Tab-separated table of C-alpha atoms in Angstrom:
chain	number	residue	atom	x	y	z
A	1	MET	CA	-12.080	-19.608	16.526
A	2	THR	CA	-11.933	-20.790	12.993
A	3	GLU	CA	-9.777	-21.410	10.067
A	4	SER	CA	-10.967	-17.633	8.195
A	5	ASP	CA	-10.773	-16.399	11.985
A	6	GLU	CA	-7.271	-16.833	11.217
A	7	LEU	CA	-7.547	-16.339	7.728
A	8	VAL	CA	-9.621	-12.448	9.238
A	9	THR	CA	-6.116	-12.081	11.922
A	10	ALA	CA	-3.452	-13.023	10.209
A	11	MET	CA	-4.489	-10.228	7.166
A	12	GLY	CA	-4.210	-8.105	10.152
A	13	ASP	CA	-1.166	-9.107	11.192
A	14	VAL	CA	0.012	-8.546	7.327
A	15	LEU	CA	-1.046	-5.062	6.834
A	16	ALA	CA	0.100	-3.861	10.055
A	17	SER	CA	3.417	-4.822	9.019
A	18	TRP	CA	2.676	-2.727	5.880
A	19	ASN	CA	2.323	0.546	8.147
A	20	LEU	CA	-2.069	0.113	7.564
A	21	PRO	CA	-4.512	-0.707	10.577
A	22	ARG	CA	-4.743	-3.837	11.886
A	23	ALA	CA	-8.816	-3.885	11.351
A	24	THR	CA	-8.305	-2.569	7.459
A	25	GLY	CA	-5.668	-5.494	6.965
A	26	ARG	CA	-9.099	-7.529	9.035
A	27	VAL	CA	-12.149	-6.391	6.911
A	28	TYR	CA	-10.305	-7.086	3.899
A	29	GLY	CA	-9.184	-10.167	4.577
A	30	ARG	CA	-13.045	-10.935	5.718
A	31	LEU	CA	-14.802	-9.113	2.178
A	32	LEU	CA	-12.531	-11.687	0.796
A	33	LEU	CA	-14.085	-14.515	2.124
A	34	ASN	CA	-18.096	-13.011	1.931
A	35	ALA	CA	-19.529	-14.729	-1.622
A	36	ASP	CA	-21.882	-10.775	-1.159
A	37	PRO	CA	-21.325	-6.918	-0.112
A	38	ALA	CA	-21.616	-6.048	2.691
A	39	SER	CA	-22.617	-3.357	5.030
A	40	LEU	CA	-20.362	-1.993	7.565
A	41	ASP	CA	-23.017	-2.646	10.097
A	42	ALA	CA	-22.486	-6.459	9.567
A	43	LEU	CA	-18.814	-6.349	8.823
A	44	GLY	CA	-18.645	-4.257	12.327
A	45	GLU	CA	-20.534	-7.301	13.869
A	46	ALA	CA	-18.740	-10.052	12.211
A	47	LEU	CA	-15.547	-8.417	13.222
A	48	GLY	CA	-15.613	-6.979	16.458
A	49	LEU	CA	-14.903	-3.695	15.294
A	50	SER	CA	-16.788	-0.398	15.765
A	51	LYS	CA	-18.775	0.993	12.631
A	52	GLY	CA	-16.477	4.103	12.969
A	53	ALA	CA	-13.128	1.861	12.464
A	54	VAL	CA	-14.957	-0.256	9.853
A	55	SER	CA	-16.052	2.908	7.923
A	56	VAL	CA	-12.320	4.009	8.351
A	57	ALA	CA	-10.822	0.937	7.042
A	58	VAL	CA	-13.045	0.890	3.924
A	59	ARG	CA	-12.184	4.228	2.954
A	60	GLU	CA	-8.771	3.023	2.995
A	61	LEU	CA	-9.389	0.145	1.165
A	62	VAL	CA	-11.562	2.210	-1.340
A	63	SER	CA	-7.800	4.803	-1.737
A	64	TRP	CA	-4.832	1.386	-1.930
A	65	GLY	CA	-7.909	0.371	-4.690
A	66	LEU	CA	-8.491	-2.759	-2.982
A	67	ALA	CA	-12.388	-2.545	-1.908
A	68	ARG	CA	-15.236	-0.698	-3.794
A	69	THR	CA	-18.023	0.844	-1.875
A	70	ILE	CA	-21.928	0.481	-3.565
A	71	PRO	CA	-24.555	3.134	-2.956
A	72	GLN	CA	-27.379	2.053	-2.217
A	73	PRO	CA	-31.061	3.558	-3.992
A	74	GLY	CA	-32.398	5.424	-1.740
A	75	SER	CA	-30.389	4.832	1.659
A	76	ARG	CA	-27.019	6.772	2.603
A	77	ARG	CA	-25.730	2.750	3.280
A	78	LEU	CA	-22.935	1.191	1.805
A	79	LEU	CA	-22.135	-2.511	1.173
A	80	VAL	CA	-18.340	-3.065	0.848
A	81	GLU	CA	-17.334	-5.637	-1.274
A	82	ALA	CA	-13.729	-6.376	-1.871
A	83	ALA	CA	-11.738	-5.038	-5.737
A	84	GLY	CA	-8.869	-6.676	-6.848
A	85	GLY	CA	-6.450	-4.611	-6.159
A	86	PHE	CA	-2.849	-6.450	-7.064
A	87	GLU	CA	-2.110	-4.285	-9.547
A	88	GLN	CA	-2.259	-1.327	-6.576
A	89	LEU	CA	-0.265	-3.601	-4.127
A	90	LEU	CA	2.580	-3.774	-6.556
A	91	ALA	CA	2.969	-0.796	-7.962
A	92	ALA	CA	2.736	0.800	-4.555
A	93	SER	CA	5.304	-1.797	-3.331
A	94	HIS	CA	7.864	-1.100	-6.076
A	95	GLU	CA	7.217	2.125	-5.359
A	96	ARG	CA	8.524	1.889	-1.591
A	97	THR	CA	11.702	-0.357	-3.862
A	98	ARG	CA	12.937	2.442	-6.111
A	99	SER	CA	13.493	4.586	-2.698
A	100	PHE	CA	15.057	2.416	-1.404
A	101	ILE	CA	17.281	1.049	-4.389
A	102	ARG	CA	18.061	5.314	-4.583
A	103	VAL	CA	19.326	4.863	-0.854
A	104	LEU	CA	21.426	1.846	-2.262
A	105	ARG	CA	22.615	3.439	-4.879
A	106	ASN	CA	23.866	6.685	-3.121
A	107	GLY	CA	25.587	5.128	-0.391
A	108	THR	CA	28.309	3.889	-2.875
A	109	GLN	CA	29.676	6.624	-2.543
A	110	TYR	CA	30.433	5.564	1.179
A	111	ALA	CA	31.532	2.465	0.895
A	112	GLU	CA	34.378	1.382	2.511
A	113	ASP	CA	36.340	-0.708	0.252
A	114	ALA	CA	35.594	-2.586	-3.016
A	115	HIS	CA	34.218	-6.130	-0.580
A	116	ALA	CA	31.532	-3.270	0.938
A	117	GLU	CA	30.849	-1.623	-2.774
A	118	ALA	CA	30.346	-4.857	-4.445
A	119	ARG	CA	28.105	-6.066	-1.307
A	120	LEU	CA	26.045	-2.560	-2.046
A	121	ALA	CA	25.986	-3.412	-5.937
A	122	GLU	CA	24.620	-6.779	-5.431
A	123	VAL	CA	22.038	-5.514	-2.847
A	124	THR	CA	20.708	-3.277	-5.870
A	125	GLU	CA	20.603	-5.436	-8.452
A	126	PHE	CA	18.335	-7.578	-6.258
A	127	PHE	CA	16.054	-4.851	-5.628
A	128	GLU	CA	16.036	-3.912	-9.738
A	129	SER	CA	15.781	-7.206	-10.021
A	130	TYR	CA	12.411	-7.351	-8.132
A	131	VAL	CA	10.932	-4.598	-9.084
A	132	GLU	CA	11.796	-5.906	-12.888
A	133	ALA	CA	10.324	-8.671	-12.554
A	134	GLY	CA	6.621	-7.638	-11.210
A	135	ASP	CA	7.194	-5.196	-13.720
A	136	ARG	CA	6.762	-7.736	-16.296
A	137	MET	CA	4.106	-9.741	-14.180
A	138	LEU	CA	1.876	-6.855	-13.934
A	139	ARG	CA	2.349	-5.928	-18.107
A	140	ASP	CA	1.492	-9.370	-18.870
A	141	ARG	CA	-1.515	-9.375	-16.846
A	142	ARG	CA	-2.633	-6.571	-18.426
A	143	SER	CA	-2.476	-7.996	-22.250
């Protein structure tokens, strides 16, 4: 297994941990490494995936803003290339974290004592800081 294969596999594992199909992560990893846009056939061949699996993965990546398709004039074929998508990923992560923060805040009323309430507050503050730092990073990146 080459080092690039290891990265592609690792990207598949990471995105799978985010509840995305492993194939989606593998396709994204391959697109990040490619110098040029690739066809669905070329991606399938490079990754040992069916054209259908690649097509589903590409649609998922496009929906997350991580890839874009490039139509080929006079053909139904598409080329695919990696796109930034960092803002979309961070925004999605923040939304999940905000949901977690809401659950933590609601849980305060069920704390059995002041120690448990303080622990909930500490965890909540940590995740609020994470979201605030990410929001600052996004603002700075856009300016």
